[in-house]
Amino acid sequence: SGLKKPLNFTMQKHLKEDDKKVFLETFGCQMNENDSERLLGFLRETGYERTLAPEDSDLIILNTCSIRDKAEQKVYSTLGRFRALKDVNPALLIGVSGCVAQQEGERLMKRAPYVDLVVGTANIHRINALIKEASLNKKGVVATAMSASIEKDEFSRRVQKTPYSAFVSIMRGCNNFCSYCIVPYTRGPEVSRAAAEVLDEIAGLAEKGTKEVTLIGQNVNSYEDAGGVNLTGLIKKAALIEGIERIRFVTSHPKDLSGELIHLFAEVEKLCRHLHLPLQSGSDRVLKAMKRVYTVEEFLKKVEQLRSLYQDMAITTDIIVGFPGETDKDFEETMKVIRAVRFDNIFSFKYSPRPGTAASRLKGHIPREVKSERLKVLQDTQRSITLERSEALVGRTMDVLIEGRSRHDASEVAGRTRTNRVVNFPAPQALRGSIVDVTITGAYQNSLRGVYNERSLLCS
Ligand code: 5AD
Ligand code: SF4
């Protein structure tokens, strides 16, 4: 055809100030998910809307994770893919935020010079100012300063991924320095957010229709704000907020799980009876080397206490296999705990040495094949335990918060039980956000099936 393309298609697009697009990819944990929601919220203020097409964007941000080496390597391979887009659109800005940004700082800029912005974990709320700086300064901007306090509106202005269920950050950082873990380095020392601000945020979410909040932090059991409000105090206050039906919290450290908190599951009806309690290893010797400061016996006591108080309590955990020096006998002790406790689910990982951590300097690193073999044994065993526990739920009626369409069948809906299990069942999509009674009819590896009781709608 004789039609010419507009001379400079991208230039034209950039003339419209209020029509900017950001492509954002999130790796890692709930903290990062929450940081991504905050990024999108702050960016919206300066006219950025989200796009799912990187080639259409004016800004690309990778919000990164460095908990294990695999996660970190993924960042570099993903960045490589986006590099070529700069040839087509020289005005494109590429940013890296989150844990790899914090950990690597200037080094990241050296390794990938086409990166314009390195935004550390305590600088998320400064994103707009940093973008401005990066567009003026062609050398790129690195913002990795840590701060000992949380600024007033640091956690506000978010775009929510799921309307009915929201993560709410209650603290930042970790002081535990478990010997394998990079988080105290990438997220800095523990700082708790003011309870009043957390509660304001939750009240705002409730007004917009959020039914479930998950209070998140690396070690929420040590939450304490300047006014002396601790986690139990915060949960009690959050439970008074009208519209909020369910409250969860992650992650707990077994050493800090207080009796007061355990009893809260009876006191506060809205508190969901699910606890994620990372064990990491079933060998006291390994736990000591990990600097976890509890014994297997102490861990088991807490599990027992929870289960004897609450029959319906769901408990999940994290396990690392192949920590330096882990013998076959140590691993067998972990397996013994796995078989004895019968967790509802576990998240299991091969130990990955992280730069600067104490464990990375230990002797006795375990060969990769041994780690893989142990992981397989662990996961195979847990898979059948999870399935058996799910099958035991068949016939039970549980309340389910409908979150959206089922991933398996678009005509069905998916939701979660209070014990955090996914249930798929036929129901009108319009019921999204409602809590309904569902009778469990089938159990699979990662989900349950059910039928919902239409009459239960009348009482909610
Ligand atoms: N290698 C393997 N797994 C790790 N985790 C933390 N650091 C490492 C590491 N270096 C796991 C722990 C933690 C979870 C979030 O990630 O089990 O609880
Ligand atoms: Fe890492 Fe331990 Fe802190 Fe958890 S408690 S974030 S494993 S250092």
Tab-separated table of C-alpha atoms and ligand atoms in Angstrom:
chain	number	residue	atom	x	y	z
A	1	SER	CA	0.000	0.000	0.000
A	2	GLY	CA	1.037	3.569	-0.486
A	3	LEU	CA	0.322	4.461	3.103
A	4	LYS	CA	3.352	5.467	5.097
A	5	LYS	CA	3.698	4.653	8.720
A	6	PRO	CA	3.761	7.715	10.956
A	7	LEU	CA	7.323	8.965	10.951
A	8	ASN	CA	8.127	8.262	14.521
A	9	PHE	CA	5.498	6.136	16.071
A	10	THR	CA	7.145	5.908	19.490
A	11	MET	CA	7.927	9.615	19.668
A	12	GLN	CA	4.275	10.412	19.031
A	13	LYS	CA	3.204	8.122	21.758
A	14	HIS	CA	5.509	9.789	24.224
A	15	LEU	CA	4.068	13.204	23.550
A	16	LYS	CA	1.008	12.232	25.507
A	17	GLU	CA	2.147	12.705	29.089
A	18	ASP	CA	-0.765	10.965	30.717
A	19	ASP	CA	-0.656	7.846	28.585
A	20	LYS	CA	2.398	6.059	29.901
A	21	LYS	CA	2.600	2.327	30.299
A	22	VAL	CA	4.499	0.181	32.739
A	23	PHE	CA	5.295	-3.499	32.353
A	24	LEU	CA	5.931	-5.026	35.767
A	25	GLU	CA	7.027	-8.561	36.525
A	26	THR	CA	7.132	-9.869	40.083
A	27	PHE	CA	9.294	-12.682	41.411
A	28	GLY	CA	9.340	-14.212	44.885
A	29	CYS	CA	7.300	-13.865	48.038
A	30	GLN	CA	4.230	-11.976	49.288
A	31	MET	CA	6.431	-9.073	50.353
A	32	ASN	CA	7.342	-8.582	46.730
A	33	GLU	CA	3.731	-8.976	45.605
A	34	ASN	CA	2.845	-6.238	48.053
A	35	ASP	CA	5.738	-4.040	46.919
A	36	SER	CA	4.541	-4.469	43.329
A	37	GLU	CA	1.055	-3.302	44.282
A	38	ARG	CA	2.633	-0.283	45.935
A	39	LEU	CA	4.806	0.427	42.881
A	40	LEU	CA	1.748	0.362	40.639
A	41	GLY	CA	-0.095	2.630	43.051
A	42	PHE	CA	2.688	5.234	43.130
A	43	LEU	CA	3.166	5.012	39.352
A	44	ARG	CA	-0.524	5.565	38.728
A	45	GLU	CA	-0.124	8.980	40.360
A	46	THR	CA	2.185	10.090	37.582
A	47	GLY	CA	0.038	8.640	34.814
A	48	TYR	CA	1.362	5.107	34.346
A	49	GLU	CA	-1.072	2.329	33.579
A	50	ARG	CA	-0.080	-1.299	33.595
A	51	THR	CA	0.428	-3.208	30.362
A	52	LEU	CA	1.017	-6.910	29.848
A	53	ALA	CA	3.015	-6.253	26.673
A	54	PRO	CA	6.636	-5.233	27.339
A	55	GLU	CA	7.057	-4.019	23.743
A	56	ASP	CA	4.295	-1.474	24.361
A	57	SER	CA	5.734	-0.043	27.523
A	58	ASP	CA	7.573	3.136	28.458
A	59	LEU	CA	8.870	1.578	31.643
A	60	ILE	CA	9.798	-2.005	32.497
A	61	ILE	CA	10.308	-3.008	36.115
A	62	LEU	CA	11.453	-6.375	37.371
A	63	ASN	CA	10.663	-6.730	41.045
A	64	THR	CA	13.196	-9.337	42.009
A	65	CYS	CA	13.932	-12.101	44.508
A	66	SER	CA	17.303	-13.388	45.655
A	67	ILE	CA	16.305	-15.980	48.248
A	68	ARG	CA	17.912	-18.719	46.138
A	69	ASP	CA	20.423	-18.534	43.340
A	70	LYS	CA	17.946	-19.811	40.757
A	71	ALA	CA	15.639	-16.875	41.417
A	72	GLU	CA	18.533	-14.470	41.024
A	73	GLN	CA	19.746	-15.963	37.748
A	74	LYS	CA	16.245	-15.662	36.352
A	75	VAL	CA	16.460	-11.895	36.757
A	76	TYR	CA	19.501	-11.646	34.527
A	77	SER	CA	18.041	-13.876	31.831
A	78	THR	CA	14.767	-11.927	31.868
A	79	LEU	CA	16.628	-8.606	31.692
A	80	GLY	CA	18.540	-9.855	28.658
A	81	ARG	CA	15.245	-10.428	26.855
A	82	PHE	CA	14.169	-6.823	27.373
A	83	ARG	CA	17.434	-5.242	26.341
A	84	ALA	CA	16.605	-5.362	22.611
A	85	LEU	CA	13.438	-3.323	23.180
A	86	LYS	CA	15.649	-0.320	23.870
A	87	ASP	CA	16.937	-0.397	20.277
A	88	VAL	CA	13.363	0.047	19.069
A	89	ASN	CA	12.399	2.559	21.732
A	90	PRO	CA	15.407	4.481	23.087
A	91	ALA	CA	13.162	6.319	25.555
A	92	LEU	CA	12.266	3.067	27.284
A	93	LEU	CA	13.371	2.932	30.928
A	94	ILE	CA	14.330	-0.378	32.510
A	95	GLY	CA	14.305	-0.718	36.281
A	96	VAL	CA	15.146	-3.465	38.731
A	97	SER	CA	13.624	-3.351	42.211
A	98	GLY	CA	13.445	-5.698	45.181
A	99	CYS	CA	16.016	-7.995	46.724
A	100	VAL	CA	18.448	-8.422	43.819
A	101	ALA	CA	18.462	-4.642	43.383
A	102	GLN	CA	19.203	-4.172	47.076
A	103	GLN	CA	21.895	-6.846	47.145
A	104	GLU	CA	23.668	-5.963	43.902
A	105	GLY	CA	23.252	-2.169	43.721
A	106	GLU	CA	25.986	-0.645	41.545
A	107	ARG	CA	27.187	-4.120	40.516
A	108	LEU	CA	23.879	-4.730	38.776
A	109	MET	CA	24.314	-1.536	36.774
A	110	LYS	CA	27.807	-2.667	35.767
A	111	ARG	CA	26.674	-6.120	34.738
A	112	ALA	CA	23.639	-4.810	32.822
A	113	PRO	CA	24.521	-1.224	31.814
A	114	TYR	CA	21.257	-0.783	29.935
A	115	VAL	CA	19.423	-0.774	33.279
A	116	ASP	CA	18.331	2.781	34.182
A	117	LEU	CA	17.050	2.305	37.716
A	118	VAL	CA	18.071	0.135	40.632
A	119	VAL	CA	15.458	0.497	43.364
A	120	GLY	CA	16.249	-1.120	46.713
A	121	THR	CA	13.673	-2.592	49.072
A	122	ALA	CA	13.390	0.520	51.259
A	123	ASN	CA	13.030	2.888	48.285
A	124	ILE	CA	9.903	1.556	46.597
A	125	HIS	CA	7.883	4.643	47.616
A	126	ARG	CA	10.421	6.924	45.906
A	127	ILE	CA	9.826	5.390	42.481
A	128	ASN	CA	8.438	8.517	40.785
A	129	ALA	CA	11.302	10.734	41.930
A	130	LEU	CA	13.792	8.077	40.836
A	131	ILE	CA	12.228	7.837	37.377
A	132	LYS	CA	12.514	11.578	37.000
A	133	GLU	CA	16.135	11.456	38.019
A	134	ALA	CA	16.873	8.570	35.647
A	135	SER	CA	15.299	10.325	32.648
A	136	LEU	CA	17.554	13.339	33.263
A	137	ASN	CA	20.656	11.399	34.144
A	138	LYS	CA	21.647	8.984	31.412
A	139	LYS	CA	24.059	7.143	33.668
A	140	GLY	CA	21.270	5.573	35.639
A	141	VAL	CA	20.194	5.800	39.264
A	142	VAL	CA	20.945	3.463	42.140
A	143	ALA	CA	18.822	3.872	45.301
A	144	THR	CA	19.703	1.272	47.900
A	145	ALA	CA	19.878	3.273	51.120
A	146	MET	CA	18.262	1.525	54.077
A	147	SER	CA	16.317	3.462	56.646
A	148	ALA	CA	15.626	2.815	60.300
A	149	SER	CA	12.088	4.115	60.076
A	150	ILE	CA	9.060	3.916	57.834
A	151	GLU	CA	7.914	7.153	56.237
A	152	LYS	CA	4.350	8.307	56.704
A	153	ASP	CA	2.841	7.327	53.360
A	154	GLU	CA	5.417	4.753	52.401
A	155	PHE	CA	2.889	1.945	52.399
A	156	SER	CA	-0.098	3.762	51.001
A	157	ARG	CA	-1.194	4.225	47.377
A	158	ARG	CA	-1.496	0.701	46.171
A	159	VAL	CA	-3.196	-1.006	43.325
A	160	GLN	CA	-4.769	-4.204	44.504
A	161	LYS	CA	-4.281	-7.446	42.650
A	162	THR	CA	-7.241	-9.274	44.134
A	163	PRO	CA	-10.152	-7.181	45.411
A	164	TYR	CA	-11.475	-9.522	48.074
A	165	SER	CA	-8.286	-10.654	49.679
A	166	ALA	CA	-5.336	-8.343	50.350
A	167	PHE	CA	-1.853	-8.497	51.783
A	168	VAL	CA	-1.093	-5.778	54.286
A	169	SER	CA	2.530	-5.150	55.201
A	170	ILE	CA	2.921	-4.668	58.929
A	171	MET	CA	6.689	-4.632	59.138
A	172	ARG	CA	9.853	-4.611	57.114
A	173	GLY	CA	13.105	-6.494	57.522
A	174	CYS	CA	14.391	-9.258	59.774
A	175	ASN	CA	16.827	-9.397	62.695
A	176	ASN	CA	17.188	-13.151	62.914
A	177	PHE	CA	20.119	-13.841	60.613
A	178	CYS	CA	19.386	-17.525	60.123
A	179	SER	CA	22.716	-18.649	58.735
A	180	TYR	CA	21.433	-19.581	55.253
A	181	CYS	CA	19.267	-16.533	54.675
A	182	ILE	CA	19.899	-13.385	52.688
A	183	VAL	CA	16.761	-11.535	53.801
A	184	PRO	CA	18.348	-9.622	56.731
A	185	TYR	CA	20.799	-8.210	54.182
A	186	THR	CA	18.309	-7.420	51.415
A	187	ARG	CA	15.478	-6.164	53.622
A	188	GLY	CA	17.481	-4.685	56.482
A	189	PRO	CA	16.660	-4.562	60.186
A	190	GLU	CA	13.137	-5.069	61.510
A	191	VAL	CA	10.940	-1.990	61.577
A	192	SER	CA	7.261	-2.172	62.516
A	193	ARG	CA	4.665	0.049	60.940
A	194	ALA	CA	2.469	2.122	63.262
A	195	ALA	CA	-0.630	0.117	64.215
A	196	ALA	CA	-2.879	3.116	63.510
A	197	GLU	CA	-1.635	3.229	59.914
A	198	VAL	CA	-2.055	-0.493	59.418
A	199	LEU	CA	-5.608	-0.290	60.771
A	200	ASP	CA	-6.386	2.712	58.559
A	201	GLU	CA	-5.226	0.767	55.550
A	202	ILE	CA	-7.374	-2.231	56.505
A	203	ALA	CA	-10.422	-0.019	57.095
A	204	GLY	CA	-9.879	1.521	53.649
A	205	LEU	CA	-9.653	-1.915	52.078
A	206	ALA	CA	-12.826	-3.040	53.873
A	207	GLU	CA	-14.670	-0.019	52.512
A	208	LYS	CA	-13.738	-1.087	49.004
A	209	GLY	CA	-14.987	-4.628	49.559
A	210	THR	CA	-12.010	-6.555	50.890
A	211	LYS	CA	-13.132	-9.450	53.078
A	212	GLU	CA	-9.818	-11.031	53.944
A	213	VAL	CA	-6.512	-9.512	54.996
A	214	THR	CA	-3.195	-11.253	55.422
A	215	LEU	CA	-0.813	-9.358	57.676
A	216	ILE	CA	2.633	-9.896	56.233
A	217	GLY	CA	6.210	-9.501	57.344
A	218	GLN	CA	9.330	-11.662	57.487
A	219	ASN	CA	8.771	-12.412	61.152
A	220	VAL	CA	5.398	-11.014	62.179
A	221	ASN	CA	5.594	-12.502	65.676
A	222	SER	CA	8.068	-9.843	66.658
A	223	TYR	CA	5.826	-7.012	65.456
A	224	GLU	CA	5.732	-4.139	67.941
A	225	ASP	CA	5.007	-0.549	67.068
A	226	ALA	CA	6.292	2.558	68.872
A	227	GLY	CA	3.159	2.605	71.019
A	228	GLY	CA	3.782	-0.949	72.230
A	229	VAL	CA	1.062	-2.677	70.183
A	230	ASN	CA	2.132	-6.262	69.447
A	231	LEU	CA	0.776	-8.759	66.934
A	232	THR	CA	-2.035	-10.033	69.140
A	233	GLY	CA	-3.080	-6.457	69.917
A	234	LEU	CA	-3.035	-5.599	66.250
A	235	ILE	CA	-5.119	-8.633	65.287
A	236	LYS	CA	-7.695	-7.880	67.988
A	237	LYS	CA	-8.063	-4.333	66.689
A	238	ALA	CA	-8.217	-5.447	63.049
A	239	ALA	CA	-10.973	-7.888	63.975
A	240	LEU	CA	-13.163	-4.964	65.049
A	241	ILE	CA	-13.173	-3.518	61.545
A	242	GLU	CA	-16.538	-4.047	59.945
A	243	GLY	CA	-16.506	-5.855	56.614
A	244	ILE	CA	-13.316	-7.790	57.335
A	245	GLU	CA	-14.329	-11.416	57.780
A	246	ARG	CA	-11.001	-13.193	57.775
A	247	ILE	CA	-7.569	-12.367	59.141
A	248	ARG	CA	-4.354	-14.273	58.459
A	249	PHE	CA	-0.711	-13.593	59.206
A	250	VAL	CA	2.617	-14.826	57.760
A	251	THR	CA	5.388	-15.660	58.471
A	252	SER	CA	5.878	-16.902	62.015
A	253	HIS	CA	9.144	-17.891	63.617
A	254	PRO	CA	8.679	-20.897	65.941
A	255	LYS	CA	10.853	-19.266	68.612
A	256	ASP	CA	8.505	-16.265	68.823
A	257	LEU	CA	5.138	-18.008	68.620
A	258	SER	CA	3.701	-17.028	72.000
A	259	GLY	CA	1.040	-18.778	74.050
A	260	GLU	CA	-0.899	-15.528	73.865
A	261	LEU	CA	-0.973	-15.755	70.087
A	262	ILE	CA	-1.880	-19.444	70.134
A	263	HIS	CA	-4.894	-18.663	72.321
A	264	LEU	CA	-5.966	-15.894	69.997
A	265	PHE	CA	-7.245	-18.516	67.546
A	266	ALA	CA	-9.983	-19.242	70.087
A	267	GLU	CA	-10.620	-15.651	71.073
A	268	VAL	CA	-10.865	-14.035	67.660
A	269	GLU	CA	-13.449	-15.700	65.469
A	270	LYS	CA	-12.163	-13.909	62.356
A	271	LEU	CA	-8.643	-15.279	62.755
A	272	CYS	CA	-8.295	-18.155	60.282
A	273	ARG	CA	-7.021	-21.387	61.763
A	274	HIS	CA	-4.048	-21.773	59.500
A	275	LEU	CA	-0.491	-21.295	60.625
A	276	HIS	CA	2.585	-21.304	58.441
A	277	LEU	CA	5.353	-22.345	60.806
A	278	PRO	CA	8.689	-22.943	59.072
A	279	LEU	CA	10.601	-25.845	60.611
A	280	GLN	CA	13.521	-25.855	58.090
A	281	SER	CA	15.040	-29.108	59.407
A	282	GLY	CA	14.114	-32.009	61.666
A	283	SER	CA	17.665	-32.393	62.989
A	284	ASP	CA	18.685	-30.458	66.099
A	285	ARG	CA	22.266	-30.418	64.912
A	286	VAL	CA	21.277	-28.779	61.616
A	287	LEU	CA	18.841	-26.385	63.324
A	288	LYS	CA	21.700	-25.218	65.503
A	289	ALA	CA	23.948	-24.653	62.506
A	290	MET	CA	21.088	-22.782	60.864
A	291	LYS	CA	20.848	-20.551	63.960
A	292	ARG	CA	17.169	-21.253	64.313
A	293	VAL	CA	17.376	-21.273	68.148
A	294	TYR	CA	14.675	-23.900	68.812
A	295	THR	CA	14.837	-27.667	69.062
A	296	VAL	CA	12.688	-30.174	67.216
A	297	GLU	CA	11.060	-31.039	70.547
A	298	GLU	CA	10.095	-27.415	71.183
A	299	PHE	CA	8.664	-27.162	67.686
A	300	LEU	CA	6.646	-30.355	68.136
A	301	LYS	CA	5.275	-29.087	71.447
A	302	LYS	CA	3.856	-25.998	69.762
A	303	VAL	CA	2.297	-28.089	67.010
A	304	GLU	CA	0.774	-30.389	69.584
A	305	GLN	CA	-0.606	-27.494	71.592
A	306	LEU	CA	-2.208	-25.976	68.480
A	307	ARG	CA	-3.726	-29.250	67.408
A	308	SER	CA	-5.036	-30.185	70.826
A	309	LEU	CA	-6.722	-26.799	71.163
A	310	TYR	CA	-8.051	-26.633	67.622
A	311	GLN	CA	-8.941	-29.805	65.774
A	312	ASP	CA	-9.387	-27.940	62.513
A	313	MET	CA	-6.015	-26.142	62.636
A	314	ALA	CA	-4.080	-26.336	59.367
A	315	ILE	CA	-0.307	-26.191	59.701
A	316	THR	CA	2.125	-25.735	56.832
A	317	THR	CA	5.895	-25.433	56.873
A	318	ASP	CA	9.126	-24.765	54.967
A	319	ILE	CA	11.962	-27.285	54.730
A	320	ILE	CA	15.480	-26.854	53.368
A	321	VAL	CA	17.328	-30.004	52.289
A	322	GLY	CA	21.079	-30.270	51.820
A	323	PHE	CA	22.197	-27.599	54.283
A	324	PRO	CA	26.017	-27.791	54.573
A	325	GLY	CA	27.003	-30.829	56.631
A	326	GLU	CA	23.520	-32.429	56.479
A	327	THR	CA	24.101	-36.195	56.759
A	328	ASP	CA	21.780	-38.996	55.680
A	329	LYS	CA	20.917	-39.363	59.346
A	330	ASP	CA	20.022	-35.662	59.675
A	331	PHE	CA	17.829	-35.943	56.617
A	332	GLU	CA	16.163	-39.065	57.993
A	333	GLU	CA	15.322	-37.070	61.135
A	334	THR	CA	13.598	-34.476	58.976
A	335	MET	CA	11.636	-37.252	57.283
A	336	LYS	CA	10.648	-38.626	60.679
A	337	VAL	CA	9.142	-35.252	61.624
A	338	ILE	CA	7.391	-35.010	58.263
A	339	ARG	CA	5.803	-38.422	58.761
A	340	ALA	CA	4.914	-37.708	62.388
A	341	VAL	CA	3.465	-34.197	62.047
A	342	ARG	CA	1.709	-34.755	58.728
A	343	PHE	CA	1.667	-31.070	57.739
A	344	ASP	CA	-1.187	-29.915	55.531
A	345	ASN	CA	1.432	-28.835	53.043
A	346	ILE	CA	5.113	-27.983	52.884
A	347	PHE	CA	7.270	-25.726	50.765
A	348	SER	CA	10.607	-27.410	50.248
A	349	PHE	CA	13.853	-26.159	48.790
A	350	LYS	CA	17.370	-27.292	48.020
A	351	TYR	CA	19.845	-25.294	50.062
A	352	SER	CA	21.345	-22.545	47.914
A	353	PRO	CA	24.456	-20.717	49.166
A	354	ARG	CA	23.814	-16.974	49.291
A	355	PRO	CA	26.578	-14.376	49.119
A	356	GLY	CA	27.608	-12.948	52.478
A	357	THR	CA	25.636	-15.413	54.623
A	358	ALA	CA	27.344	-17.413	57.386
A	359	ALA	CA	26.284	-20.788	55.974
A	360	SER	CA	27.884	-20.074	52.609
A	361	ARG	CA	31.254	-20.108	54.395
A	362	LEU	CA	30.644	-23.465	56.134
A	363	LYS	CA	32.422	-26.644	55.122
A	364	GLY	CA	30.643	-29.734	53.906
A	365	HIS	CA	28.556	-28.424	51.018
A	366	ILE	CA	26.306	-31.165	49.711
A	367	PRO	CA	26.561	-32.313	46.081
A	368	ARG	CA	23.713	-31.224	43.867
A	369	GLU	CA	22.586	-34.795	43.105
A	370	VAL	CA	22.270	-35.577	46.806
A	371	LYS	CA	20.167	-32.448	47.363
A	372	SER	CA	17.937	-33.365	44.433
A	373	GLU	CA	17.507	-36.918	45.671
A	374	ARG	CA	16.589	-35.748	49.186
A	375	LEU	CA	14.160	-33.187	47.824
A	376	LYS	CA	12.467	-35.853	45.741
A	377	VAL	CA	12.095	-38.247	48.685
A	378	LEU	CA	10.689	-35.428	50.809
A	379	GLN	CA	8.268	-34.175	48.187
A	380	ASP	CA	7.025	-37.657	47.266
A	381	THR	CA	6.236	-38.398	50.896
A	382	GLN	CA	4.547	-35.064	51.470
A	383	ARG	CA	2.532	-35.367	48.273
A	384	SER	CA	0.758	-38.433	49.587
A	385	ILE	CA	0.300	-36.890	53.035
A	386	THR	CA	-1.256	-33.755	51.501
A	387	LEU	CA	-3.562	-35.884	49.385
A	388	GLU	CA	-4.584	-38.056	52.325
A	389	ARG	CA	-5.328	-35.004	54.417
A	390	SER	CA	-7.378	-33.555	51.566
A	391	GLU	CA	-9.307	-36.784	51.130
A	392	ALA	CA	-10.189	-36.691	54.811
A	393	LEU	CA	-12.048	-33.433	54.113
A	394	VAL	CA	-14.474	-35.041	51.655
A	395	GLY	CA	-17.991	-34.818	53.053
A	396	ARG	CA	-17.162	-31.842	55.287
A	397	THR	CA	-18.861	-28.481	54.808
A	398	MET	CA	-16.537	-25.494	54.974
A	399	ASP	CA	-16.925	-21.785	54.350
A	400	VAL	CA	-15.218	-20.584	51.202
A	401	LEU	CA	-14.411	-17.028	50.110
A	402	ILE	CA	-14.997	-16.951	46.348
A	403	GLU	CA	-12.042	-15.180	44.736
A	404	GLY	CA	-12.752	-15.563	41.030
A	405	ARG	CA	-12.907	-17.928	38.102
A	406	SER	CA	-11.575	-21.461	38.460
A	407	ARG	CA	-8.296	-21.996	36.629
A	408	HIS	CA	-9.432	-25.399	35.422
A	409	ASP	CA	-12.913	-24.594	34.222
A	410	ALA	CA	-13.914	-21.021	33.374
A	411	SER	CA	-17.565	-21.793	34.117
A	412	GLU	CA	-16.695	-22.541	37.740
A	413	VAL	CA	-15.407	-20.426	40.595
A	414	ALA	CA	-12.415	-20.853	42.873
A	415	GLY	CA	-12.078	-19.841	46.468
A	416	ARG	CA	-10.292	-20.638	49.688
A	417	THR	CA	-11.305	-22.271	52.916
A	418	ARG	CA	-10.329	-20.659	56.183
A	419	THR	CA	-7.575	-23.284	56.319
A	420	ASN	CA	-6.226	-21.840	53.048
A	421	ARG	CA	-7.147	-24.693	50.716
A	422	VAL	CA	-8.288	-23.952	47.184
A	423	VAL	CA	-11.780	-25.245	46.313
A	424	ASN	CA	-13.259	-25.266	42.790
A	425	PHE	CA	-17.016	-25.542	42.337
A	426	PRO	CA	-19.855	-24.551	40.009
A	427	ALA	CA	-21.418	-21.233	41.039
A	428	PRO	CA	-22.330	-17.963	39.328
A	429	GLN	CA	-19.347	-15.652	38.779
A	430	ALA	CA	-21.434	-12.878	40.311
A	431	LEU	CA	-20.832	-14.492	43.685
A	432	ARG	CA	-17.208	-13.356	43.654
A	433	GLY	CA	-16.314	-11.886	46.994
A	434	SER	CA	-19.033	-13.803	48.851
A	435	ILE	CA	-18.412	-16.346	51.546
A	436	VAL	CA	-20.509	-19.473	51.025
A	437	ASP	CA	-20.793	-22.927	52.564
A	438	VAL	CA	-19.300	-25.594	50.349
A	439	THR	CA	-19.524	-29.335	50.854
A	440	ILE	CA	-16.313	-31.014	49.732
A	441	THR	CA	-16.899	-33.756	47.167
A	442	GLY	CA	-13.437	-34.499	45.826
A	443	ALA	CA	-9.758	-34.129	46.684
A	444	TYR	CA	-6.803	-33.581	44.356
A	445	GLN	CA	-3.146	-32.808	44.912
A	446	ASN	CA	-3.462	-29.035	44.902
A	447	SER	CA	-7.170	-28.407	45.245
A	448	LEU	CA	-10.545	-29.628	46.413
A	449	ARG	CA	-13.860	-29.865	44.595
A	450	GLY	CA	-17.223	-29.133	46.092
A	451	VAL	CA	-20.831	-28.101	45.769
A	452	TYR	CA	-22.085	-24.958	47.364
A	453	ASN	CA	-25.107	-24.602	49.507
A	454	GLU	CA	-27.254	-21.849	47.987
A	455	ARG	CA	-29.072	-21.300	51.217
A	456	SER	CA	-25.841	-20.348	52.973
A	457	LEU	CA	-25.879	-17.135	50.965
A	458	LEU	CA	-28.916	-15.920	52.854
A	459	CYS	CA	-27.059	-15.704	56.095
A	460	SER	CA	-23.974	-13.851	54.877
B	1	5AD	N1	18.443	-21.842	50.304
B	1	5AD	C1	17.303	-22.555	50.238
B	1	5AD	N2	16.149	-22.151	50.795
B	1	5AD	C2	16.148	-21.002	51.475
B	1	5AD	N3	15.174	-20.355	52.135
B	1	5AD	C3	15.684	-19.225	52.641
B	1	5AD	N4	16.985	-19.103	52.311
B	1	5AD	C4	17.299	-20.206	51.588
B	1	5AD	C5	18.492	-20.669	50.978
B	1	5AD	N5	19.630	-19.999	51.053
B	1	5AD	C6	13.817	-20.889	52.299
B	1	5AD	C7	13.442	-21.072	53.762
B	1	5AD	C8	12.468	-19.965	54.001
B	1	5AD	C9	11.805	-19.834	52.654
B	1	5AD	C10	11.090	-18.567	52.409
B	1	5AD	O1	12.883	-19.973	51.752
B	1	5AD	O2	12.803	-22.323	53.907
B	1	5AD	O3	11.546	-20.244	55.037
B	2	SF4	FE1	15.436	-15.390	56.782
B	2	SF4	FE2	15.401	-16.480	59.233
B	2	SF4	FE3	14.632	-13.926	58.877
B	2	SF4	FE4	13.083	-15.919	57.969
B	2	SF4	S1	13.583	-15.523	60.123
B	2	SF4	S2	13.643	-14.032	56.841
B	2	SF4	S3	14.596	-17.428	57.327
B	2	SF4	S4	16.670	-14.757	58.540
